[in-house]
Amino acid sequence: MTTTNPNYQIEIVRKPDATRAFRAALFDFDGTLSLIREGWQNVMVPYFCEVLRGVDPDHKESDEQIERLVRDFVDKITGKQTIYQCIRLAEEVQARNGKALDPLEYKKEYLRRLQERIQSRVDALLSAQAQPDDYVVPGARAFLQLLRNAGYKLYLASGTDEMYVKQEAELLKLTEFFDGGVYGAQDDYKTFSKAMVIERLIRVNALDGAELVGFGDGYVEIENVRQVGGYAIGVATNEAQPGAGVDQWKRTRLLDAGADAIVPDFNQAQTLFDFISANTPRQ
């Protein structure tokens, strides 16, 4: 399906059920709506590789093998809380007969390194040297407004620590759209997951799973939305060059996760809204 903009396409794997109107929408944050943390993988992957190389002084594994391993598990866990990637790192250290740190220690060091990368962006937003839309995925604000105007209940759920998600959503002036709430990772990681948020929103709003549409750029939110019978749209944004079209690497991963459709961003907000509405009258 091609919109009036020839560079914008909705790649449809399965069409929405035209007999059922969506009533709620769940959004991931980093990479789906926010670009503040663009490049976080380029912090996590080298750090994790550094840790694993330190366990293997004899270089039984090549640098390429270690990097391939790390990229694979980092990607597959993307969307869950950061601590889960750090737990997997600790497991890989132990599998190599190394002495693993508490996963929280790995998480703290990763967040320290990430903060160094993104602090200039946060400072620019705080000082108004940058505008919120400089770090919002193209078209996202307009699309969120269309959903709100149509009566959708909107939820934001991220694997990033809730304190940072709320702070960054405020900086981007997106909080007001999410009348269902903004949710993120907790210190007690077992008390939060995107699946828990979905279960709660379905229960509180007395929804059928088919009345939920989800948007995300990671495995987890795609799988979780599909598991309850919802419609999962993969947002394969090129974060380094917003508006440049689909990131093919993301696209492949999102299709593997079971995405029902793929979009590059929200740049054609009305077209995307019309697509998910599927001509079904709304209340």
GROMACS .gro file of N, CA, C and O in nm, residues 5 12 17 40 83-84 89 92-93 117 122 128-129 175 179 181 183 204 208 215 220 232 234 238 249 282:
model
  104
    5ASN      N    1   0.265   1.007  -0.075
    5ASN     CA    2   0.410   1.024  -0.074
    5ASN      C    3   0.472   0.892  -0.121
    5ASN      O    4   0.462   0.792  -0.052
   12ILE      N    5   0.200  -0.450   0.437
   12ILE     CA    6   0.095  -0.524   0.506
   12ILE      C    7   0.122  -0.674   0.498
   12ILE      O    8   0.134  -0.729   0.389
   17ASP      N    9  -0.880  -0.654   1.110
   17ASP     CA   10  -1.016  -0.706   1.099
   17ASP      C   11  -1.111  -0.588   1.080
   17ASP      O   12  -1.130  -0.507   1.171
   40TRP      N   13   2.175   0.362   2.117
   40TRP     CA   14   2.202   0.294   2.244
   40TRP      C   15   2.270   0.158   2.223
   40TRP      O   16   2.352   0.115   2.304
   83ILE      N   17   1.754  -0.470   3.239
   83ILE     CA   18   1.816  -0.566   3.331
   83ILE      C   19   1.821  -0.706   3.270
   83ILE      O   20   1.913  -0.785   3.298
   84TYR      N   21   1.726  -0.740   3.182
   84TYR     CA   22   1.726  -0.874   3.124
   84TYR      C   23   1.845  -0.895   3.030
   84TYR      O   24   1.900  -1.005   3.023
   89LEU      N   25   2.399  -1.123   2.997
   89LEU     CA   26   2.544  -1.102   2.996
   89LEU      C   27   2.610  -1.179   3.110
   89LEU      O   28   2.712  -1.247   3.090
   92GLU      N   29   2.634  -1.539   3.026
   92GLU     CA   30   2.739  -1.567   2.928
   92GLU      C   31   2.877  -1.565   2.994
   92GLU      O   32   2.965  -1.644   2.958
   93VAL      N   33   2.896  -1.476   3.091
   93VAL     CA   34   3.023  -1.473   3.166
   93VAL      C   35   3.040  -1.604   3.242
   93VAL      O   36   3.147  -1.667   3.238
  117ARG      N   37   2.662   0.955   2.623
  117ARG     CA   38   2.628   0.971   2.481
  117ARG      C   39   2.512   1.067   2.460
  117ARG      O   40   2.512   1.147   2.364
  122VAL      N   41   1.983   1.582   2.591
  122VAL     CA   42   1.897   1.622   2.703
  122VAL      C   43   1.921   1.768   2.738
  122VAL      O   44   1.825   1.845   2.758
  128ALA      N   45   1.630   2.460   2.558
  128ALA     CA   46   1.555   2.505   2.441
  128ALA      C   47   1.644   2.534   2.322
  128ALA      O   48   1.601   2.599   2.225
  129GLN      N   49   1.767   2.486   2.323
  129GLN     CA   50   1.851   2.495   2.205
  129GLN      C   51   1.805   2.395   2.099
  129GLN      O   52   1.836   2.410   1.980
  175THR      N   53   0.376   1.341   2.705
  175THR     CA   54   0.305   1.280   2.819
  175THR      C   55   0.155   1.300   2.809
  175THR      O   56   0.076   1.209   2.839
  179ASP      N   57  -0.326   0.906   2.818
  179ASP     CA   58  -0.422   0.906   2.927
  179ASP      C   59  -0.428   0.772   2.998
  179ASP      O   60  -0.475   0.761   3.112
  181GLY      N   61  -0.152   0.608   3.075
  181GLY     CA   62  -0.036   0.605   3.163
  181GLY      C   63   0.095   0.583   3.088
  181GLY      O   64   0.097   0.539   2.974
  183TYR      N   65   0.458   0.392   3.146
  183TYR     CA   66   0.513   0.284   3.228
  183TYR      C   67   0.654   0.249   3.183
  183TYR      O   68   0.685   0.251   3.064
  204VAL      N   69  -0.887  -0.334   3.254
  204VAL     CA   70  -0.945  -0.207   3.300
  204VAL      C   71  -1.044  -0.150   3.200
  204VAL      O   72  -1.147  -0.094   3.237
  208ASP      N   73  -1.159  -0.661   2.424
  208ASP     CA   74  -1.119  -0.785   2.359
  208ASP      C   75  -0.979  -0.758   2.305
  208ASP      O   76  -0.948  -0.646   2.264
  215PHE      N   77   0.233  -0.049   1.863
  215PHE     CA   78   0.339   0.006   1.778
  215PHE      C   79   0.472  -0.007   1.849
  215PHE      O   80   0.486   0.037   1.964
  220VAL      N   81   0.970  -0.761   2.162
  220VAL     CA   82   0.884  -0.789   2.277
  220VAL      C   83   0.743  -0.735   2.260
  220VAL      O   84   0.644  -0.807   2.278
  232ALA      N   85  -0.028  -0.582   1.561
  232ALA     CA   86   0.105  -0.530   1.594
  232ALA      C   87   0.170  -0.468   1.472
  232ALA      O   88   0.194  -0.535   1.371
  234GLY      N   89   0.502  -0.290   1.328
  234GLY     CA   90   0.643  -0.267   1.351
  234GLY      C   91   0.685  -0.133   1.293
  234GLY      O   92   0.655  -0.101   1.178
  238ASN      N   93   1.451   0.451   1.059
  238ASN     CA   94   1.595   0.473   1.050
  238ASN      C   95   1.628   0.584   1.149
  238ASN      O   96   1.610   0.703   1.118
  249TRP      N   97   1.731  -0.362   0.855
  249TRP     CA   98   1.769  -0.452   0.965
  249TRP      C   99   1.654  -0.464   1.064
  249TRP      O  100   1.616  -0.573   1.106
  282ARG      N  101  -1.651   0.449   1.418
  282ARG     CA  102  -1.615   0.456   1.559
  282ARG      C  103  -1.725   0.529   1.636
  282ARG      O  104  -1.799   0.609   1.582
   0.00000   0.00000   0.00000
